[in-house]
Amino acid sequence: MKIGCPTEIKPQEYRVGVTPNAAQEAVSQGHEVFIQSGAGLGAGFDDAAYVAAGAKIIDTAEEIFAKAEMIVKVKEPQPVERKMLREGQLLFTYLHLAPDPEQTKDLLASGCTAIAYETVTDRTGGLPLLAPMSEVAGRLAPQVGAWTLQKANGGRGVLMGGVPGVGPARVIVIGGGVVGTHAAKIAAGMGADVTVLDRSLPRLRYLDDVFGGTFNTGYSSAGLLEELLPLADMVIGAVLIPGAAAPKLVRRDQFGMMKPGAVLVDVAIDQGGCFETSRATTHQDPIYEIDGIMHYCVANMPGAVARTSTLALGNATMPFMLALAKKGWKQACADDPHLLNGLNVHAGQLTYEAVGTALGMKTVDPKSLI
């Protein structure tokens, strides 16, 4: 198969979809790999590293899209990229379609087959291609939240770990999954007083067994959240409903009960955000204030640590990319029902029910396509 990897063009996105190691694996299995010139520079991979791996360097994205049978990216295709997709072409990347009707319509109109990293599953019910970026985003969330909490940035001016005689910041983490667990570990490691909320009792038991004493846990409910919001210096939104729009868990009318300069970090922003006032921001202009509450809602948080993120993502996506290249999408998905769960769009049809529900669009059963 001809595999193409264009340079990411979303603002401040420095990751790359194919690492030199992944390119080398693909080439060794008989595939052709086309990398756009400079695509890996943001993650520390120059063109020479790809050439050494056996890949071919292509000057423009237009040539990549024209040559490749499979496009491998990191972020969802931007409008100019969606125009270059064609019928029968395979797209393998993060899509996050539920809050993005325009992208969904363009992908359907292109006739391409699109497999989304974020809805591929594994035997344990996990999301193996979302997990590495969730780990990165979770670990970044307290770091960027602490920066936002600084007075010069509009925050309360509270130090995460406090100092002797002065208490630490109070941090609420909503969601005890991969993002929430990593966020809580780092925030607690910074010395903050951390409480993790989740609605799964088995998950809360797990967190308490493994991290007991490191941070507190609570059963997530509207009532408990209202009790905790007035105490919080930082709230980290870490909820995920796979493939679906994130629920809105903190309302604007609740800001009045919060401390002025408190910080909301919305890691669910790719799926529409879990705070009522969330809107996607960029690394260049990451924060904004509403009613005295600071918001950090960067939609590609892991892009800030592009090398770590690219290596972590590449480790996870490479086996699936190689299976798709070797077998074609239909046979690969027939052989692996977890990969089939990643299918979101095929030949003008929407194939992921949660996206259809979020957008009010008809879906077809992906099993009927293989």
Coordinates of C-alpha atoms in Angstrom, one line a residue:
M1 CA 0.0 0.0 0.0
K2 CA 1.0 3.6 -0.6
I3 CA 1.0 5.4 2.8
G4 CA 1.1 9.2 2.9
C5 CA 1.8 11.4 5.9
P6 CA 1.3 15.2 5.4
T7 CA 2.6 18.0 7.6
E8 CA 0.0 18.9 10.2
I9 CA -1.5 22.4 9.5
K10 CA -3.7 23.0 12.6
P11 CA -2.3 26.0 14.5
Q12 CA 0.6 25.0 16.8
E13 CA 0.3 21.3 16.0
Y14 CA 3.8 20.0 16.0
R15 CA 3.2 16.2 16.1
V16 CA 3.5 14.0 13.0
G17 CA 1.4 10.9 12.1
V18 CA 4.2 8.6 11.1
T19 CA 7.5 8.2 13.0
P20 CA 10.7 7.1 11.2
N21 CA 10.5 3.8 13.1
A22 CA 6.9 3.3 11.8
A23 CA 8.0 4.2 8.3
Q24 CA 10.9 1.7 8.5
E25 CA 8.5 -1.1 9.6
A26 CA 6.1 -0.3 6.8
V27 CA 8.8 -0.2 4.1
S28 CA 10.3 -3.5 5.4
Q29 CA 6.9 -5.1 4.8
G30 CA 6.8 -3.9 1.2
H31 CA 4.8 -0.7 1.5
E32 CA 5.7 2.7 0.1
V33 CA 5.8 5.6 2.5
F34 CA 5.5 9.2 1.4
I35 CA 6.4 11.9 4.0
Q36 CA 5.8 15.6 3.3
S37 CA 9.1 17.5 3.6
G38 CA 9.4 19.0 7.1
A39 CA 6.5 17.0 8.5
G40 CA 8.5 15.6 11.4
L41 CA 10.6 18.7 12.3
G42 CA 8.2 19.8 15.1
A43 CA 8.7 16.4 16.8
G44 CA 12.5 16.4 16.2
F45 CA 12.6 14.1 13.1
D46 CA 14.3 15.6 10.0
D47 CA 13.8 14.5 6.5
A48 CA 17.0 12.6 6.6
A49 CA 15.7 10.3 9.3
Y50 CA 12.8 9.3 7.1
V51 CA 15.0 8.8 4.1
A52 CA 17.2 6.5 6.2
A53 CA 14.0 4.6 7.1
G54 CA 13.3 4.1 3.4
A55 CA 10.5 6.7 3.0
K56 CA 10.2 9.1 0.1
I57 CA 10.1 12.8 0.8
I58 CA 7.4 14.7 -1.1
D59 CA 7.3 18.5 -1.3
T60 CA 3.6 19.3 -1.0
A61 CA 0.4 18.0 0.7
E62 CA -1.3 18.0 -2.6
E63 CA 1.2 15.4 -3.9
I64 CA 0.8 13.3 -0.8
F65 CA -3.0 13.2 -1.0
A66 CA -2.8 12.5 -4.8
K67 CA -0.3 9.6 -4.4
A68 CA -1.4 7.9 -1.2
E69 CA -4.0 5.1 -0.8
M70 CA -3.9 5.7 3.0
I71 CA -3.4 9.0 4.7
V72 CA -2.1 8.8 8.3
K73 CA -2.3 12.0 10.4
V74 CA -2.6 13.2 13.9
K75 CA -5.4 15.8 13.9
E76 CA -8.6 15.9 12.0
P77 CA -8.2 17.0 8.4
Q78 CA -8.6 20.7 8.1
P79 CA -11.0 22.2 5.4
V80 CA -8.3 22.5 2.8
E81 CA -7.2 18.9 3.4
R82 CA -10.7 17.6 3.2
K83 CA -11.0 18.9 -0.3
M84 CA -8.1 16.7 -1.3
L85 CA -9.6 13.5 0.0
R86 CA -11.1 11.2 -2.6
E87 CA -13.4 8.3 -3.0
G88 CA -11.9 5.0 -1.9
Q89 CA -9.0 6.7 0.0
L90 CA -8.4 5.6 3.6
L91 CA -7.9 8.2 6.3
F92 CA -6.5 7.1 9.7
T93 CA -6.3 9.9 12.3
Y94 CA -8.1 11.5 15.2
L95 CA -11.5 12.8 14.0
H96 CA -13.7 13.8 17.0
L97 CA -16.7 14.2 14.7
A98 CA -19.5 14.5 17.4
P99 CA -19.0 18.3 17.9
D100 CA -18.0 19.0 14.3
P101 CA -20.8 18.8 11.7
E102 CA -18.8 20.6 9.0
Q103 CA -16.0 18.1 9.1
T104 CA -18.5 15.2 9.1
K105 CA -20.3 16.5 6.0
D106 CA -17.1 17.1 4.1
L107 CA -15.8 13.5 4.9
L108 CA -19.1 12.1 3.8
A109 CA -19.0 14.1 0.6
S110 CA -15.5 13.0 -0.2
G111 CA -16.4 9.3 -0.4
C112 CA -13.4 8.4 1.7
T113 CA -13.2 5.7 4.4
A114 CA -12.2 7.3 7.7
I115 CA -11.1 5.4 10.8
A116 CA -10.8 7.4 14.0
Y117 CA -8.1 6.8 16.5
E118 CA -10.4 7.8 19.4
T119 CA -13.0 5.1 18.8
V120 CA -10.7 2.0 18.2
T121 CA -11.2 -0.3 21.2
D122 CA -9.3 -3.1 22.9
R123 CA -10.3 -6.4 24.6
T124 CA -10.7 -4.6 28.0
G125 CA -13.0 -2.0 26.6
G126 CA -10.2 0.6 26.6
L127 CA -9.3 3.0 23.9
P128 CA -5.7 2.1 23.0
L129 CA -5.1 4.9 20.4
L130 CA -6.6 7.6 22.6
A131 CA -4.9 6.4 25.8
P132 CA -1.4 7.6 25.1
M133 CA -2.6 11.1 24.3
S134 CA -5.0 11.0 27.3
E135 CA -2.0 10.2 29.4
V136 CA -0.1 13.2 28.0
A137 CA -3.0 15.5 28.3
G138 CA -3.8 14.4 31.8
R139 CA -0.2 15.0 32.9
L140 CA -0.2 18.4 31.2
A141 CA -3.5 19.6 32.7
P142 CA -2.2 20.4 36.2
Q143 CA 1.0 21.9 34.7
V144 CA -1.0 24.3 32.4
G145 CA -3.6 24.8 35.1
A146 CA -0.9 25.9 37.6
W147 CA 0.4 28.4 35.0
T148 CA -3.1 29.8 34.4
L149 CA -3.6 30.0 38.2
Q150 CA -0.7 32.5 38.4
K151 CA -1.9 36.1 39.1
A152 CA -0.2 37.5 36.0
N153 CA -2.3 35.2 33.8
G154 CA -5.6 36.1 35.5
G155 CA -5.7 33.4 38.1
R156 CA -6.1 33.5 41.9
G157 CA -2.3 33.6 42.5
V158 CA -2.2 30.3 44.4
L159 CA 0.8 28.0 44.4
M160 CA -0.2 24.4 43.8
G161 CA 1.8 23.0 46.7
G162 CA 1.5 25.9 49.0
V163 CA 4.4 26.5 51.5
P164 CA 4.9 25.8 55.2
G165 CA 2.1 27.7 57.0
V166 CA 0.1 28.3 53.8
G167 CA -2.2 25.6 52.4
P168 CA -2.0 24.1 48.9
A169 CA -4.4 24.6 46.0
R170 CA -7.6 22.6 46.0
V171 CA -8.0 20.7 42.7
I172 CA -11.2 18.9 41.6
V173 CA -10.7 16.3 38.8
I174 CA -14.0 15.3 37.2
G175 CA -13.6 11.8 35.7
G176 CA -11.4 9.0 37.0
G177 CA -10.3 7.5 33.7
V178 CA -7.0 7.7 32.0
V179 CA -6.9 11.5 31.8
G180 CA -8.3 12.0 35.3
T181 CA -5.9 9.5 36.9
H182 CA -2.8 11.0 35.4
A183 CA -4.0 14.5 36.1
A184 CA -4.6 13.6 39.8
K185 CA -1.2 11.9 40.1
I186 CA 0.6 15.0 38.8
A187 CA -1.5 17.5 40.7
A188 CA -1.0 15.5 43.9
G189 CA 2.7 15.2 43.1
M190 CA 2.9 19.0 42.9
G191 CA 1.5 19.1 46.4
A192 CA -2.1 20.1 45.7
D193 CA -5.1 18.8 47.7
V194 CA -6.8 16.7 45.0
T195 CA -10.3 15.1 44.8
V196 CA -11.2 12.8 41.9
L197 CA -14.9 12.4 41.0
D198 CA -16.3 9.4 39.0
R199 CA -19.6 7.6 38.6
S200 CA -18.0 4.1 38.5
L201 CA -17.8 2.5 41.9
P202 CA -15.3 -0.1 40.7
R203 CA -13.1 2.6 39.3
L204 CA -13.3 4.6 42.6
R205 CA -12.3 1.4 44.5
Y206 CA -9.4 0.9 42.1
L207 CA -8.2 4.5 42.6
D208 CA -8.6 4.2 46.3
D209 CA -6.7 0.9 46.5
V210 CA -3.9 2.0 44.2
F211 CA -3.6 5.7 45.2
G212 CA -5.1 5.7 48.6
G213 CA -3.7 8.7 50.6
T214 CA -2.3 10.4 47.4
F215 CA -5.7 12.0 46.6
N216 CA -9.3 11.8 47.6
T217 CA -12.2 10.2 45.7
G218 CA -15.9 11.0 45.5
Y219 CA -18.9 9.6 43.7
S220 CA -19.7 12.2 41.0
S221 CA -23.1 13.9 41.4
A222 CA -24.4 17.3 40.8
G223 CA -24.9 17.8 44.5
L224 CA -21.3 16.9 45.5
L225 CA -19.9 19.0 42.7
E226 CA -21.9 22.0 44.0
E227 CA -20.4 21.3 47.4
L228 CA -16.8 21.3 46.1
L229 CA -16.9 24.1 43.5
P230 CA -16.8 26.9 46.1
L231 CA -13.6 25.3 47.5
A232 CA -11.8 24.7 44.3
D233 CA -8.9 26.7 42.9
M234 CA -8.8 24.5 39.8
V235 CA -11.3 22.1 38.2
I236 CA -10.0 19.7 35.6
G237 CA -12.6 18.3 33.2
A238 CA -11.6 14.8 32.3
V239 CA -14.8 13.1 31.2
L240 CA -15.2 11.0 28.1
I241 CA -18.1 9.2 26.4
P242 CA -16.4 7.4 23.5
G243 CA -17.1 9.1 20.2
A244 CA -19.9 11.2 21.7
A245 CA -20.2 14.9 22.7
A246 CA -19.0 15.6 26.2
P247 CA -21.7 16.3 28.9
K248 CA -21.7 19.9 30.3
L249 CA -21.0 19.4 33.9
V250 CA -20.2 23.0 35.2
R251 CA -22.7 25.7 34.3
R252 CA -22.1 29.4 33.9
D253 CA -24.6 30.2 36.6
Q254 CA -22.4 28.2 39.1
F255 CA -19.5 30.6 38.6
G256 CA -20.9 32.9 41.2
M257 CA -20.3 30.3 43.9
M258 CA -16.6 29.8 42.8
K259 CA -13.6 31.8 43.9
P260 CA -12.7 34.7 41.6
G261 CA -9.7 33.6 39.5
A262 CA -10.3 29.9 39.8
V263 CA -9.3 27.9 36.8
L264 CA -11.2 25.5 34.6
V265 CA -9.0 23.1 32.4
D266 CA -11.1 21.4 29.9
V267 CA -9.4 18.3 28.5
A268 CA -12.6 17.2 26.9
I269 CA -12.6 20.1 24.5
D270 CA -12.0 17.9 21.5
Q271 CA -15.4 16.4 22.1
G272 CA -17.1 19.7 22.6
G273 CA -16.0 20.4 26.2
C274 CA -17.5 19.5 29.6
F275 CA -18.0 23.1 30.8
E276 CA -20.9 25.2 29.5
T277 CA -18.6 28.1 28.6
S278 CA -15.8 26.1 27.0
R279 CA -14.6 27.0 23.5
A280 CA -11.5 25.6 21.8
T281 CA -8.4 27.7 22.1
T282 CA -4.8 27.3 20.8
H283 CA -1.4 27.2 22.3
Q284 CA -0.8 30.7 21.0
D285 CA -3.8 32.1 22.8
P286 CA -4.7 29.4 25.3
I287 CA -6.8 31.1 28.1
Y288 CA -9.8 33.4 28.4
E289 CA -11.9 34.7 31.3
I290 CA -15.7 34.6 31.8
D291 CA -17.3 36.0 34.9
G292 CA -14.0 36.0 36.8
I293 CA -13.3 32.3 36.0
M294 CA -10.2 31.5 33.9
H295 CA -10.6 28.9 31.1
Y296 CA -7.8 26.8 29.5
C297 CA -9.3 24.9 26.6
V298 CA -6.5 24.1 24.1
A299 CA -7.8 21.5 21.7
N300 CA -4.5 19.8 21.0
M301 CA -2.8 19.9 24.4
P302 CA -0.4 17.1 23.7
G303 CA 1.0 19.1 20.7
A304 CA 2.8 21.2 23.3
V305 CA 5.1 18.3 24.0
A306 CA 5.3 17.1 20.4
R307 CA 8.2 14.7 20.6
T308 CA 6.9 12.8 23.6
S309 CA 3.4 12.7 22.1
T310 CA 4.5 11.7 18.7
L311 CA 6.6 8.8 20.0
A312 CA 3.8 7.6 22.3
L313 CA 1.1 7.9 19.6
G314 CA 3.3 6.2 17.0
N315 CA 3.9 3.2 19.4
A316 CA 0.1 2.8 19.7
T317 CA -0.9 3.3 16.1
M318 CA 1.8 1.4 14.2
P319 CA 0.3 -2.1 14.6
F320 CA -3.1 -0.9 13.3
M321 CA -1.5 1.1 10.5
L322 CA 0.5 -2.0 9.4
A323 CA -2.6 -4.2 9.5
L324 CA -4.6 -1.7 7.4
A325 CA -1.7 -1.5 4.9
K326 CA -1.3 -5.3 4.6
K327 CA -4.9 -6.3 4.5
G328 CA -6.8 -3.2 3.3
W329 CA -9.4 -1.7 5.6
K330 CA -12.2 -4.2 5.0
Q331 CA -10.2 -7.3 5.7
A332 CA -8.4 -5.7 8.6
C333 CA -11.7 -4.6 10.2
A334 CA -13.2 -8.0 9.5
D335 CA -10.3 -9.7 11.3
D336 CA -10.3 -7.2 14.2
P337 CA -13.7 -6.0 15.6
H338 CA -11.8 -3.5 17.8
L339 CA -10.4 -1.8 14.7
L340 CA -13.9 -1.9 13.1
N341 CA -15.1 0.2 16.1
G342 CA -12.8 2.9 14.7
L343 CA -14.8 3.1 11.4
N344 CA -16.7 6.4 11.5
V345 CA -17.3 7.1 7.8
H346 CA -17.3 5.0 4.6
A347 CA -18.3 6.0 1.1
G348 CA -20.7 8.7 2.1
Q349 CA -22.2 6.8 5.0
L350 CA -21.8 7.6 8.7
T351 CA -21.0 4.4 10.6
Y352 CA -20.6 5.5 14.3
E353 CA -23.8 5.6 16.2
A354 CA -22.7 8.1 18.9
V355 CA -21.7 10.6 16.3
G356 CA -25.0 10.2 14.5
T357 CA -26.9 10.7 17.7
A358 CA -24.8 13.9 18.5
L359 CA -25.4 15.3 15.0
G360 CA -28.9 14.1 14.4
M361 CA -27.7 12.1 11.4
K362 CA -28.6 8.6 10.1
T363 CA -25.9 5.9 10.6
V364 CA -25.4 2.4 9.2
D365 CA -24.1 -0.6 11.0
P366 CA -20.4 -0.9 10.2
K367 CA -20.7 -4.7 10.3
S368 CA -22.9 -4.5 7.2
L369 CA -20.0 -3.0 5.2
I370 CA -17.6 -5.9 5.6

